[in-house]
Amino acid sequence: MTAIERDVVIIGAGPSGLTAANELTKAGLTVAVLEARDRVGGRTWTDHFDGHMIEIGGQWVSPDQDALLDTLAELGLETYSRYREGENVYIDKDGEKRLFTGDIFPVKPETEAELIRLIDELDVVVAEIDADKPWAHPRAEEYDSITFKHWLEEATADQEARDNISLYIGAAMITKPDHAFSFLQALLMAASAGSFTHLVDADFILDKRVVGGMQGVSIALAERLGDDVHLGQPVRTLRWSDDGVVAITASGLEVHAKRAILAVPPVLFSRISYEPPLPRHQHQLHQHLSMGFVIKVHAVYETPFWREAGLSGTAFSPYELSHEAYDNTNHDDPFGTLVGFVSDRNADGVFELSAEERKARILESLSHYYGEQAKNPVFYYESDWGSEEWTRGAYAASFDMGGLSRYGADQRTPVGPISFSCSDFAGAGYQHVDGAIRVGRETAAAIAAELKG
Ligand code: FDA
C-alpha cells in the first residue's frame, strides 16, 4: 500500500478532472489525479486501426464553445473544418431521397412551414431558460412533468415535423427516445448550445475538429501534471469528514487530501463506497440520472467518393437506422471517412444481431444516403460506449422525468469536502467537452478560493 498526501485528489482523468487539476496547480495547490483506465481522456478517445485514425468518442467543436476554444489555443492544438461543400441528403417518411442545402430539410411546403414555426416557438422559450439553472424558470416544474414527445404532439399535428424536431434533441443529442425525457430537459439541451436554431444548424454545432483528435486535449493537460496522474487506479472507497478525504484505489493506493473532486460520469458515482455514506439527498439525486445510448459508426473508404457526386456527406433521416451521418475525413488523409449514428432503441435493436448482420444493416442504411459504394468500406468500426465499464453509455447523462426540476439545483453542491465536476452537470456546453472544461474550471476556482483564503 502506498499513501500520498496532496491538497486535492481528483477522481477521473477526463477533460473535466484534468482541467480542474491544472487550474488547482496554477493556484499553487498540489493534486493527484486517479484514473481507472490505462489512458486519459474519458469519453474522448482517439485510436489508430490499420493506419486509420478513429475518433471513438467526442470530437466536434462549435464556435460558441469558448472554454474549449481557449483551452485548445492555450495547449497549441489546431482545428480544421468539417467538410461541407455540396448538397446534403434527407430521406423522407416514404423512403424518398432528397438533396438540399441550408438547414431546413426538404419536406412538403406545409411541413416546412411547421418546422419553421416550431423552431421559432422553441427559440422563444429557450431564450427564457438560463442553461446554468433551468430549474429556476417559473414554469420549470410544469415543463419537467411533460415529455418532449407530449409537447410535440400538442404543438403540431404534422407527424413529419414532429419526427424531425424530435431528431434534433432526442436521437441526435440526449440519445434517449423523446418519451423518456422532459420538455425542460430538451430546453436545457438547446439553451446549452445558445438556441434551438443552433442545434438545427449542423454547420454550427459540428463545426470543427481537433488536428490529431480531441483526446489530445486531455493528453496535453495530463502532460502538464506529469507524475501526478495515476493511471489504472479505479477509486473504490472515499473516506470523508470535515477534516478531509482519503481516496483508496483497487490496488491500494491511498491519497490523503483536503478536498476531493469526483470527475466521473454521474452514473458511476455509486461505484464508489463512501465512508460515511453520502447524504440521503445525494443517494436519491444520483439515481435519477441515466446515460443516453448511441453507436458511433466509422466507415473508411479509399477516397471520399460522395464528394465526386457533389455530396457534402451530411445526411439526416428520422426514418433511417443511422439517423444522421457526416463526412468525417481526417485532416490531411487521402482516405474518406463517413461517420453515422445509431441511437437509443435502434442501437438496442442492432445489438441483438450478430456483428456481421449489424454491420450489414448499418452499411445498408448509409448506402441509402450515399449509394451502393457505401456498403464496401476498407475499414469499419463501431464505438460501443455501452460496454465500457467506466462510461456505460453515450454521449452523457440526463435526468429522468421530473428529475431536473427536483434535483438539478443540488447536482453540483459539494458534500463536505467532496465536489462534483463533469460535462453532465454543465450549463453552457452541457454534455460536451466545452461543458466539462467549464465545470472543471468553476469547481477548481471554488476550491482554490476556500483553500487559499
Ligand atoms: P469523462 O467521462 O470524459 O471522464 C471521466 C473519467 O473518469 C474517465 O476517464 C473514467 O475512466 C474515469 N473514472 C470513472 N470512474 C472512475 C473511478 N471510480 N476511479 C477513477 N476514475 C474513474 N463532446 C463534444 O464536445 N463534441 C462531440 O463531438 C462529442 N461527441 C461524442 C461522441 C461520443 C461517442 C461520446 C461518448 C461522447 C461525445 N461527446 C462529445 C461528449 C464528451 O466526450 C463528454 O461530454 C466529455 O468527455 C465529458 O468529460 P468528463 O471529464 O466530464 O467525463
Short mmCIF file of C-alpha atoms and ligand atoms in Angstrom, two decimals:
data_model
loop_
_atom_site.label_atom_id
_atom_site.label_comp_id
_atom_site.label_asym_id
_atom_site.label_seq_id
_atom_site.Cartn_x
_atom_site.Cartn_y
_atom_site.Cartn_z
CA MET A 1 0.00 0.00 0.00
CA THR A 2 1.30 3.47 -0.96
CA ALA A 3 -0.02 6.60 0.72
CA ILE A 4 0.50 10.10 -0.63
CA GLU A 5 -0.67 13.47 0.57
CA ARG A 6 -2.00 16.26 -1.62
CA ASP A 7 -4.25 19.32 -1.28
CA VAL A 8 -6.82 17.92 -3.70
CA VAL A 9 -7.47 14.44 -5.09
CA ILE A 10 -9.25 14.34 -8.44
CA ILE A 11 -11.05 11.15 -9.39
CA GLY A 12 -11.27 10.81 -13.17
CA ALA A 13 -8.84 11.99 -15.87
CA GLY A 14 -11.38 13.15 -18.43
CA PRO A 15 -11.37 16.76 -19.68
CA SER A 16 -13.23 17.96 -16.57
CA GLY A 17 -10.95 16.38 -13.97
CA LEU A 18 -7.77 17.31 -15.85
CA THR A 19 -8.91 20.92 -16.29
CA ALA A 20 -9.69 21.17 -12.58
CA ALA A 21 -6.29 19.64 -11.71
CA ASN A 22 -4.44 22.11 -13.95
CA GLU A 23 -6.35 25.10 -12.54
CA LEU A 24 -5.57 23.97 -8.99
CA THR A 25 -1.84 23.63 -9.70
CA LYS A 26 -1.91 27.10 -11.31
CA ALA A 27 -3.37 28.33 -8.00
CA GLY A 28 -0.41 26.80 -6.16
CA LEU A 29 -2.16 23.71 -4.79
CA THR A 30 -0.89 20.13 -5.02
CA VAL A 31 -3.01 17.46 -6.74
CA ALA A 32 -3.21 13.77 -7.52
CA VAL A 33 -5.45 12.57 -10.36
CA LEU A 34 -6.64 8.96 -10.06
CA GLU A 35 -7.86 7.41 -13.31
CA ALA A 36 -9.48 3.97 -13.60
CA ARG A 37 -8.41 3.34 -17.20
CA ASP A 38 -4.92 2.93 -18.59
CA ARG A 39 -5.38 6.15 -20.59
CA VAL A 40 -6.62 9.69 -20.01
CA GLY A 41 -9.47 11.38 -21.91
CA GLY A 42 -12.57 9.53 -20.69
CA ARG A 43 -15.27 9.90 -23.33
CA THR A 44 -12.72 11.41 -25.74
CA TRP A 45 -10.53 8.72 -27.24
CA THR A 46 -8.51 8.79 -30.44
CA ASP A 47 -7.04 5.49 -31.66
CA HIS A 48 -5.43 4.06 -34.79
CA PHE A 49 -6.54 0.86 -36.53
CA ASP A 50 -4.89 -0.46 -39.71
CA GLY A 51 -3.33 3.00 -40.04
CA HIS A 52 -6.68 4.82 -39.81
CA MET A 53 -7.24 7.41 -37.10
CA ILE A 54 -10.61 6.94 -35.45
CA GLU A 55 -12.23 9.37 -33.01
CA ILE A 56 -14.08 6.86 -30.88
CA GLY A 57 -15.69 9.48 -28.63
CA GLY A 58 -16.21 13.26 -28.58
CA GLN A 59 -14.67 15.19 -31.47
CA TRP A 60 -16.54 18.27 -32.72
CA VAL A 61 -16.16 21.87 -31.59
CA SER A 62 -18.74 24.60 -32.17
CA PRO A 63 -17.95 28.33 -32.39
CA ASP A 64 -19.70 29.24 -29.10
CA GLN A 65 -17.62 26.75 -27.09
CA ASP A 66 -15.13 29.34 -25.89
CA ALA A 67 -13.91 27.37 -22.86
CA LEU A 68 -12.80 24.57 -25.19
CA LEU A 69 -11.50 27.02 -27.83
CA ASP A 70 -9.43 28.85 -25.17
CA THR A 71 -8.04 25.52 -23.94
CA LEU A 72 -7.13 24.46 -27.49
CA ALA A 73 -5.34 27.77 -28.03
CA GLU A 74 -3.53 27.50 -24.69
CA LEU A 75 -2.39 23.96 -25.49
CA GLY A 76 -1.33 24.90 -29.02
CA LEU A 77 -3.78 22.44 -30.63
CA GLU A 78 -5.08 23.29 -34.09
CA THR A 79 -8.54 22.79 -35.54
CA TYR A 80 -9.90 22.16 -39.03
CA SER A 81 -13.37 22.46 -40.53
CA ARG A 82 -15.73 19.58 -41.20
CA TYR A 83 -16.13 19.09 -44.97
CA ARG A 84 -19.44 20.66 -46.01
CA GLU A 85 -19.23 21.53 -49.72
CA GLY A 86 -22.12 20.35 -51.88
CA GLU A 87 -25.58 19.03 -51.17
CA ASN A 88 -26.93 17.32 -48.07
CA VAL A 89 -29.22 14.28 -48.16
CA TYR A 90 -32.60 13.84 -46.48
CA ILE A 91 -34.72 10.68 -46.64
CA ASP A 92 -38.40 11.27 -46.02
CA LYS A 93 -41.17 9.23 -44.41
CA ASP A 94 -41.79 7.31 -47.65
CA GLY A 95 -38.12 6.48 -48.10
CA GLU A 96 -37.64 9.05 -50.86
CA LYS A 97 -34.15 10.56 -51.02
CA ARG A 98 -33.93 14.34 -51.50
CA LEU A 99 -30.96 16.65 -51.79
CA PHE A 100 -30.88 20.03 -50.10
CA THR A 101 -28.69 22.90 -48.92
CA GLY A 102 -29.25 25.05 -45.83
CA ASP A 103 -30.71 23.86 -42.54
CA ILE A 104 -34.34 23.02 -43.20
CA PHE A 105 -34.99 19.54 -44.51
CA PRO A 106 -36.61 19.34 -47.98
CA VAL A 107 -40.11 18.38 -46.86
CA LYS A 108 -43.55 19.31 -48.25
CA PRO A 109 -44.17 23.09 -48.06
CA GLU A 110 -46.78 22.71 -45.26
CA THR A 111 -44.35 20.58 -43.19
CA GLU A 112 -41.57 23.08 -43.86
CA ALA A 113 -43.81 25.87 -42.57
CA GLU A 114 -44.50 23.79 -39.43
CA LEU A 115 -40.80 23.13 -38.92
CA ILE A 116 -40.00 26.83 -39.14
CA ARG A 117 -42.87 27.71 -36.79
CA LEU A 118 -41.78 25.09 -34.22
CA ILE A 119 -38.13 26.17 -34.35
CA ASP A 120 -39.21 29.82 -33.82
CA GLU A 121 -41.50 28.82 -30.96
CA LEU A 122 -38.77 26.77 -29.31
CA ASP A 123 -36.24 29.59 -29.72
CA VAL A 124 -38.56 31.91 -27.79
CA VAL A 125 -38.89 29.52 -24.81
CA VAL A 126 -35.20 28.54 -24.94
CA ALA A 127 -34.26 32.24 -24.69
CA GLU A 128 -36.08 32.34 -21.32
CA ILE A 129 -34.02 29.43 -19.96
CA ASP A 130 -30.76 30.02 -18.09
CA ALA A 131 -28.71 26.94 -19.04
CA ASP A 132 -26.92 27.18 -15.66
CA LYS A 133 -30.20 26.93 -13.79
CA PRO A 134 -33.11 25.69 -15.93
CA TRP A 135 -34.88 24.72 -12.69
CA ALA A 136 -35.22 28.43 -11.85
CA HIS A 137 -37.61 29.07 -14.78
CA PRO A 138 -41.08 29.95 -13.39
CA ARG A 139 -42.63 27.02 -15.31
CA ALA A 140 -39.77 24.59 -14.69
CA GLU A 141 -41.84 22.04 -12.79
CA GLU A 142 -44.61 22.09 -15.35
CA TYR A 143 -42.13 21.76 -18.26
CA ASP A 144 -40.38 18.93 -16.40
CA SER A 145 -43.63 17.00 -15.93
CA ILE A 146 -44.37 16.61 -19.65
CA THR A 147 -42.36 14.51 -22.06
CA PHE A 148 -40.81 16.14 -25.11
CA LYS A 149 -42.97 13.76 -27.16
CA HIS A 150 -46.12 15.10 -25.47
CA TRP A 151 -45.06 18.70 -26.04
CA LEU A 152 -44.52 17.96 -29.75
CA GLU A 153 -47.90 16.22 -30.05
CA GLU A 154 -49.62 19.27 -28.55
CA ALA A 155 -47.57 21.66 -30.70
CA THR A 156 -48.34 20.19 -34.14
CA ALA A 157 -50.43 17.56 -35.87
CA ASP A 158 -47.77 17.20 -38.59
CA GLN A 159 -46.03 13.86 -37.94
CA GLU A 160 -43.01 14.52 -40.15
CA ALA A 161 -42.42 17.90 -38.49
CA ARG A 162 -42.60 16.19 -35.07
CA ASP A 163 -40.22 13.45 -36.17
CA ASN A 164 -37.68 15.97 -37.37
CA ILE A 165 -37.80 18.26 -34.33
CA SER A 166 -37.57 15.18 -32.12
CA LEU A 167 -34.46 14.02 -34.03
CA TYR A 168 -32.51 17.21 -33.25
CA ILE A 169 -32.93 16.78 -29.49
CA GLY A 170 -33.65 13.08 -28.94
CA ALA A 171 -31.69 10.79 -31.28
CA ALA A 172 -29.02 13.39 -32.06
CA MET A 173 -28.33 14.90 -28.63
CA ILE A 174 -29.84 13.35 -25.49
CA THR A 175 -29.80 9.94 -27.25
CA LYS A 176 -32.95 8.79 -25.49
CA PRO A 177 -36.39 8.33 -27.06
CA ASP A 178 -38.48 11.52 -26.81
CA HIS A 179 -40.92 9.87 -24.36
CA ALA A 180 -38.04 9.30 -21.91
CA PHE A 181 -37.05 12.91 -21.18
CA SER A 182 -38.92 16.06 -20.30
CA PHE A 183 -39.62 19.24 -22.21
CA LEU A 184 -37.43 21.06 -19.63
CA GLN A 185 -34.54 18.69 -20.37
CA ALA A 186 -34.97 19.44 -24.10
CA LEU A 187 -34.93 23.18 -23.36
CA LEU A 188 -31.71 22.79 -21.35
CA MET A 189 -30.10 20.96 -24.27
CA ALA A 190 -31.00 23.78 -26.66
CA ALA A 191 -30.15 26.56 -24.17
CA SER A 192 -26.73 24.99 -23.57
CA ALA A 193 -25.98 25.48 -27.28
CA GLY A 194 -27.33 29.06 -27.32
CA SER A 195 -30.65 28.39 -29.11
CA PHE A 196 -32.71 25.69 -30.77
CA THR A 197 -31.68 27.17 -34.13
CA HIS A 198 -28.07 26.30 -33.32
CA LEU A 199 -28.98 22.62 -32.84
CA VAL A 200 -30.65 22.59 -36.25
CA ASP A 201 -27.58 24.09 -37.88
CA ALA A 202 -25.08 21.24 -38.40
CA ASP A 203 -22.51 23.74 -39.70
CA PHE A 204 -22.63 25.45 -36.30
CA ILE A 205 -22.93 22.55 -33.91
CA LEU A 206 -20.47 20.30 -35.75
CA ASP A 207 -18.15 22.99 -36.99
CA LYS A 208 -14.54 21.99 -36.35
CA ARG A 209 -12.34 19.10 -35.28
CA VAL A 210 -9.00 18.99 -33.50
CA VAL A 211 -5.95 18.06 -35.56
CA GLY A 212 -4.75 14.74 -34.15
CA GLY A 213 -8.03 14.15 -32.30
CA MET A 214 -9.96 15.53 -29.34
CA GLN A 215 -8.25 13.20 -26.87
CA GLY A 216 -5.20 15.40 -27.47
CA VAL A 217 -6.76 17.97 -25.11
CA SER A 218 -6.65 15.55 -22.18
CA ILE A 219 -3.25 14.16 -23.17
CA ALA A 220 -1.75 17.66 -23.20
CA LEU A 221 -3.44 18.61 -19.91
CA ALA A 222 -2.16 15.39 -18.32
CA GLU A 223 1.39 16.01 -19.58
CA ARG A 224 1.44 19.25 -17.60
CA LEU A 225 0.65 17.29 -14.45
CA GLY A 226 3.36 14.67 -15.03
CA ASP A 227 3.55 12.01 -12.30
CA ASP A 228 0.53 13.43 -10.52
CA VAL A 229 -1.71 11.49 -12.94
CA HIS A 230 -2.04 7.86 -11.83
CA LEU A 231 -3.47 5.51 -14.48
CA GLY A 232 -5.10 2.12 -13.80
CA GLN A 233 -6.25 3.32 -10.37
CA PRO A 234 -10.03 2.95 -10.05
CA VAL A 235 -11.14 4.56 -6.80
CA ARG A 236 -13.20 2.10 -4.77
CA THR A 237 -13.50 3.88 -1.42
CA LEU A 238 -13.76 7.52 -0.43
CA ARG A 239 -13.50 8.24 3.30
CA TRP A 240 -14.55 11.74 4.18
CA SER A 241 -15.07 14.07 7.12
CA ASP A 242 -14.88 17.79 7.76
CA ASP A 243 -11.11 17.38 8.03
CA GLY A 244 -10.60 15.96 4.55
CA VAL A 245 -10.71 12.80 2.44
CA VAL A 246 -8.87 9.58 1.80
CA ALA A 247 -9.34 8.09 -1.68
CA ILE A 248 -8.40 4.41 -1.87
CA THR A 249 -7.95 2.66 -5.21
CA ALA A 250 -8.43 -1.01 -6.14
CA SER A 251 -4.70 -1.63 -5.91
CA GLY A 252 -4.46 0.07 -2.50
CA LEU A 253 -3.03 3.48 -3.47
CA GLU A 254 -4.23 5.97 -0.82
CA VAL A 255 -4.43 9.70 -1.41
CA HIS A 256 -4.97 11.82 1.69
CA ALA A 257 -6.25 15.27 0.75
CA LYS A 258 -8.19 18.28 1.99
CA ARG A 259 -10.70 18.06 -0.85
CA ALA A 260 -11.86 15.53 -3.48
CA ILE A 261 -13.31 16.21 -6.92
CA LEU A 262 -15.46 13.46 -8.33
CA ALA A 263 -14.92 13.98 -12.09
CA VAL A 264 -16.60 10.83 -13.36
CA PRO A 265 -19.90 10.36 -15.22
CA PRO A 266 -22.69 10.64 -12.61
CA VAL A 267 -23.89 7.06 -13.27
CA LEU A 268 -20.58 5.91 -11.79
CA PHE A 269 -20.80 7.84 -8.51
CA SER A 270 -22.36 4.80 -6.86
CA ARG A 271 -19.48 2.52 -7.94
CA ILE A 272 -17.53 4.11 -5.08
CA SER A 273 -18.14 3.23 -1.40
CA TYR A 274 -18.41 6.36 0.72
CA GLU A 275 -17.47 6.19 4.38
CA PRO A 276 -19.69 7.54 5.85
CA PRO A 277 -22.37 7.15 3.13
CA LEU A 278 -23.35 10.24 1.13
CA PRO A 279 -26.41 12.08 2.48
CA ARG A 280 -29.93 10.85 1.65
CA HIS A 281 -30.48 13.65 -0.87
CA GLN A 282 -27.43 12.67 -2.99
CA HIS A 283 -28.38 8.99 -2.78
CA GLN A 284 -31.72 9.94 -4.30
CA LEU A 285 -30.44 12.55 -6.77
CA HIS A 286 -27.85 10.25 -8.30
CA GLN A 287 -30.44 7.57 -9.01
CA HIS A 288 -32.42 9.95 -11.23
CA LEU A 289 -29.63 10.33 -13.79
CA SER A 290 -29.01 7.88 -16.59
CA MET A 291 -26.84 7.70 -19.68
CA GLY A 292 -28.21 8.01 -23.19
CA PHE A 293 -27.09 5.45 -25.73
CA VAL A 294 -25.76 5.81 -29.27
CA ILE A 295 -23.42 3.85 -31.52
CA LYS A 296 -20.94 5.98 -33.43
CA VAL A 297 -20.09 4.13 -36.65
CA HIS A 298 -16.97 4.84 -38.69
CA ALA A 299 -16.67 3.64 -42.29
CA VAL A 300 -13.40 4.35 -44.10
CA TYR A 301 -13.15 4.28 -47.94
CA GLU A 302 -10.26 4.54 -50.42
CA THR A 303 -11.49 8.05 -51.26
CA PRO A 304 -14.31 10.37 -50.12
CA PHE A 305 -16.35 9.12 -53.12
CA TRP A 306 -19.52 11.07 -52.19
CA ARG A 307 -17.70 14.36 -52.82
CA GLU A 308 -17.36 13.45 -56.53
CA ALA A 309 -21.14 13.07 -56.62
CA GLY A 310 -21.48 16.63 -55.28
CA LEU A 311 -22.50 15.50 -51.80
CA SER A 312 -21.31 17.17 -48.60
CA GLY A 313 -21.63 13.92 -46.68
CA THR A 314 -24.18 15.47 -44.31
CA ALA A 315 -27.28 13.26 -44.19
CA PHE A 316 -30.37 13.03 -41.98
CA SER A 317 -33.47 10.95 -41.66
CA PRO A 318 -35.60 10.18 -38.62
CA TYR A 319 -36.72 7.08 -40.57
CA GLU A 320 -33.27 5.57 -41.12
CA LEU A 321 -31.34 3.24 -38.81
CA SER A 322 -28.49 5.76 -38.97
CA HIS A 323 -30.49 8.93 -38.32
CA GLU A 324 -27.56 11.27 -39.14
CA ALA A 325 -24.21 10.88 -40.88
CA TYR A 326 -21.34 13.16 -41.89
CA ASP A 327 -18.10 13.37 -43.82
CA ASN A 328 -15.57 12.60 -41.10
CA THR A 329 -12.45 12.50 -43.25
CA ASN A 330 -9.41 13.22 -41.13
CA HIS A 331 -7.17 16.21 -41.63
CA ASP A 332 -4.69 15.56 -44.48
CA ASP A 333 -5.93 12.00 -45.04
CA PRO A 334 -6.38 10.61 -48.60
CA PHE A 335 -8.92 8.07 -47.31
CA GLY A 336 -12.53 9.20 -46.94
CA THR A 337 -14.39 8.54 -43.69
CA LEU A 338 -18.11 8.61 -43.04
CA VAL A 339 -19.44 8.72 -39.50
CA GLY A 340 -23.00 7.60 -38.80
CA PHE A 341 -25.01 7.39 -35.59
CA VAL A 342 -27.50 4.75 -34.44
CA SER A 343 -29.40 5.93 -31.39
CA ASP A 344 -31.36 4.59 -28.39
CA ARG A 345 -33.91 1.89 -29.38
CA ASN A 346 -32.31 1.40 -32.79
CA ALA A 347 -29.00 0.79 -31.01
CA ASP A 348 -30.64 -1.74 -28.67
CA GLY A 349 -32.12 -3.45 -31.73
CA VAL A 350 -28.90 -3.85 -33.70
CA PHE A 351 -27.03 -5.13 -30.67
CA GLU A 352 -29.44 -8.09 -30.74
CA LEU A 353 -27.86 -9.06 -34.09
CA SER A 354 -24.56 -10.76 -34.85
CA ALA A 355 -21.64 -8.38 -35.53
CA GLU A 356 -21.78 -9.18 -39.28
CA GLU A 357 -25.50 -8.65 -39.53
CA ARG A 358 -25.30 -5.40 -37.55
CA LYS A 359 -22.55 -4.11 -39.84
CA ALA A 360 -24.56 -5.09 -42.93
CA ARG A 361 -27.69 -3.35 -41.61
CA ILE A 362 -25.83 -0.15 -40.71
CA LEU A 363 -23.95 0.00 -44.03
CA GLU A 364 -27.24 -0.64 -45.85
CA SER A 365 -28.63 2.43 -44.08
CA LEU A 366 -25.59 4.52 -45.07
CA SER A 367 -26.00 3.31 -48.68
CA HIS A 368 -29.49 4.83 -48.74
CA TYR A 369 -27.80 8.22 -48.34
CA TYR A 370 -24.60 7.75 -50.37
CA GLY A 371 -25.28 4.90 -52.80
CA GLU A 372 -24.07 1.30 -53.12
CA GLN A 373 -20.39 2.22 -52.68
CA ALA A 374 -21.07 2.94 -49.02
CA LYS A 375 -21.50 -0.81 -48.48
CA ASN A 376 -17.83 -1.53 -49.10
CA PRO A 377 -15.57 0.32 -46.68
CA VAL A 378 -11.93 -0.68 -46.38
CA PHE A 379 -12.26 -0.31 -42.61
CA TYR A 380 -15.29 -0.33 -40.32
CA TYR A 381 -15.55 0.42 -36.59
CA GLU A 382 -18.40 0.75 -34.09
CA SER A 383 -17.86 2.79 -30.92
CA ASP A 384 -19.65 0.82 -28.23
CA TRP A 385 -19.61 3.01 -25.11
CA GLY A 386 -22.40 1.00 -23.52
CA SER A 387 -19.88 -1.80 -22.94
CA GLU A 388 -17.27 0.49 -21.39
CA GLU A 389 -17.23 -0.15 -17.66
CA TRP A 390 -16.00 3.37 -16.87
CA THR A 391 -18.61 5.15 -19.03
CA ARG A 392 -21.69 2.92 -19.64
CA GLY A 393 -23.40 4.84 -22.42
CA ALA A 394 -23.09 7.82 -24.74
CA TYR A 395 -22.98 10.70 -25.00
CA ALA A 396 -23.84 11.71 -21.46
CA ALA A 397 -26.25 11.55 -18.53
CA SER A 398 -29.59 13.32 -18.25
CA PHE A 399 -32.34 13.33 -15.64
CA ASP A 400 -35.46 11.20 -15.80
CA MET A 401 -38.91 12.82 -15.91
CA GLY A 402 -39.20 15.46 -13.19
CA GLY A 403 -35.61 14.95 -12.03
CA LEU A 404 -34.10 18.16 -13.42
CA SER A 405 -36.51 20.48 -11.58
CA ARG A 406 -36.46 18.34 -8.43
CA TYR A 407 -32.71 17.76 -8.07
CA GLY A 408 -30.86 19.89 -10.64
CA ALA A 409 -30.12 22.79 -8.27
CA ASP A 410 -28.18 20.42 -5.98
CA GLN A 411 -26.27 18.39 -8.56
CA ARG A 412 -23.05 20.33 -8.02
CA THR A 413 -23.49 21.26 -4.36
CA PRO A 414 -20.45 19.86 -2.53
CA VAL A 415 -20.95 17.26 0.18
CA GLY A 416 -18.44 18.15 2.92
CA PRO A 417 -15.03 18.05 1.19
CA ILE A 418 -16.40 16.32 -1.98
CA SER A 419 -17.19 18.33 -5.15
CA PHE A 420 -18.74 17.06 -8.41
CA SER A 421 -17.42 18.00 -11.85
CA CYS A 422 -18.41 16.62 -15.26
CA SER A 423 -19.95 17.71 -18.55
CA ASP A 424 -23.21 16.11 -17.46
CA PHE A 425 -23.61 18.92 -14.88
CA ALA A 426 -22.73 21.81 -17.20
CA GLY A 427 -24.97 24.67 -18.33
CA ALA A 428 -23.32 26.06 -21.48
CA GLY A 429 -21.63 23.12 -23.21
CA TYR A 430 -23.88 20.62 -21.41
CA GLN A 431 -22.86 17.04 -22.35
CA HIS A 432 -19.89 18.39 -24.33
CA VAL A 433 -16.14 18.75 -23.79
CA ASP A 434 -16.66 22.51 -23.50
CA GLY A 435 -19.04 21.96 -20.57
CA ALA A 436 -16.60 19.52 -18.94
CA ILE A 437 -13.90 22.22 -19.07
CA ARG A 438 -16.24 24.95 -17.76
CA VAL A 439 -17.35 22.89 -14.77
CA GLY A 440 -13.75 21.81 -14.13
CA ARG A 441 -12.65 25.47 -14.04
CA GLU A 442 -15.52 26.54 -11.77
CA THR A 443 -15.02 23.64 -9.36
CA ALA A 444 -11.29 24.34 -9.11
CA ALA A 445 -11.86 28.09 -8.60
CA ALA A 446 -14.27 27.45 -5.72
CA ILE A 447 -11.85 25.03 -4.01
CA ALA A 448 -8.82 27.30 -4.57
CA ALA A 449 -10.74 30.23 -3.08
CA GLU A 450 -11.51 28.17 0.03
CA LEU A 451 -8.10 26.62 0.49
CA LYS A 452 -6.03 29.68 -0.39
CA GLY A 453 -8.39 32.02 1.51
P1 FDA B 1 -15.33 11.65 -18.94
O1 FDA B 1 -16.31 10.56 -18.93
O2 FDA B 1 -14.78 12.08 -20.24
O3 FDA B 1 -14.14 11.37 -17.93
C1 FDA B 1 -14.38 10.72 -16.69
C2 FDA B 1 -13.18 9.85 -16.31
O4 FDA B 1 -13.42 9.25 -15.05
C3 FDA B 1 -12.94 8.70 -17.28
O5 FDA B 1 -11.60 8.75 -17.75
C4 FDA B 1 -13.19 7.45 -16.45
O6 FDA B 1 -12.38 6.36 -16.83
C5 FDA B 1 -12.86 7.95 -15.06
N1 FDA B 1 -13.47 7.18 -13.96
C6 FDA B 1 -14.71 6.72 -13.85
N2 FDA B 1 -14.89 6.10 -12.65
C7 FDA B 1 -13.71 6.16 -12.00
C8 FDA B 1 -13.26 5.71 -10.73
N3 FDA B 1 -14.05 5.08 -9.87
N4 FDA B 1 -11.95 5.94 -10.38
C9 FDA B 1 -11.12 6.61 -11.21
N5 FDA B 1 -11.51 7.05 -12.44
C10 FDA B 1 -12.80 6.84 -12.83
N6 FDA B 1 -18.49 16.18 -26.91
C11 FDA B 1 -18.15 17.20 -27.72
O7 FDA B 1 -17.82 18.28 -27.25
N7 FDA B 1 -18.18 17.03 -29.08
C12 FDA B 1 -18.53 15.84 -29.67
O8 FDA B 1 -18.49 15.69 -30.90
C13 FDA B 1 -18.91 14.78 -28.80
N8 FDA B 1 -19.26 13.56 -29.33
C14 FDA B 1 -19.29 12.46 -28.51
C15 FDA B 1 -19.36 11.17 -29.07
C16 FDA B 1 -19.32 10.05 -28.25
C17 FDA B 1 -19.44 8.69 -28.87
C18 FDA B 1 -19.20 10.21 -26.85
C19 FDA B 1 -19.15 9.01 -25.92
C20 FDA B 1 -19.13 11.48 -26.27
C21 FDA B 1 -19.18 12.61 -27.10
N9 FDA B 1 -19.06 13.89 -26.57
C22 FDA B 1 -18.84 14.96 -27.41
C23 FDA B 1 -19.15 14.12 -25.11
C24 FDA B 1 -17.81 14.34 -24.44
O9 FDA B 1 -16.88 13.37 -24.87
C25 FDA B 1 -18.03 14.30 -22.93
O10 FDA B 1 -19.02 15.25 -22.56
C26 FDA B 1 -16.76 14.61 -22.13
O11 FDA B 1 -15.71 13.72 -22.46
C27 FDA B 1 -17.05 14.51 -20.64
O12 FDA B 1 -15.90 14.81 -19.91
P2 FDA B 1 -15.83 14.49 -18.35
O13 FDA B 1 -14.45 14.80 -17.92
O14 FDA B 1 -16.98 15.14 -17.68
O15 FDA B 1 -16.12 12.91 -18.23
#
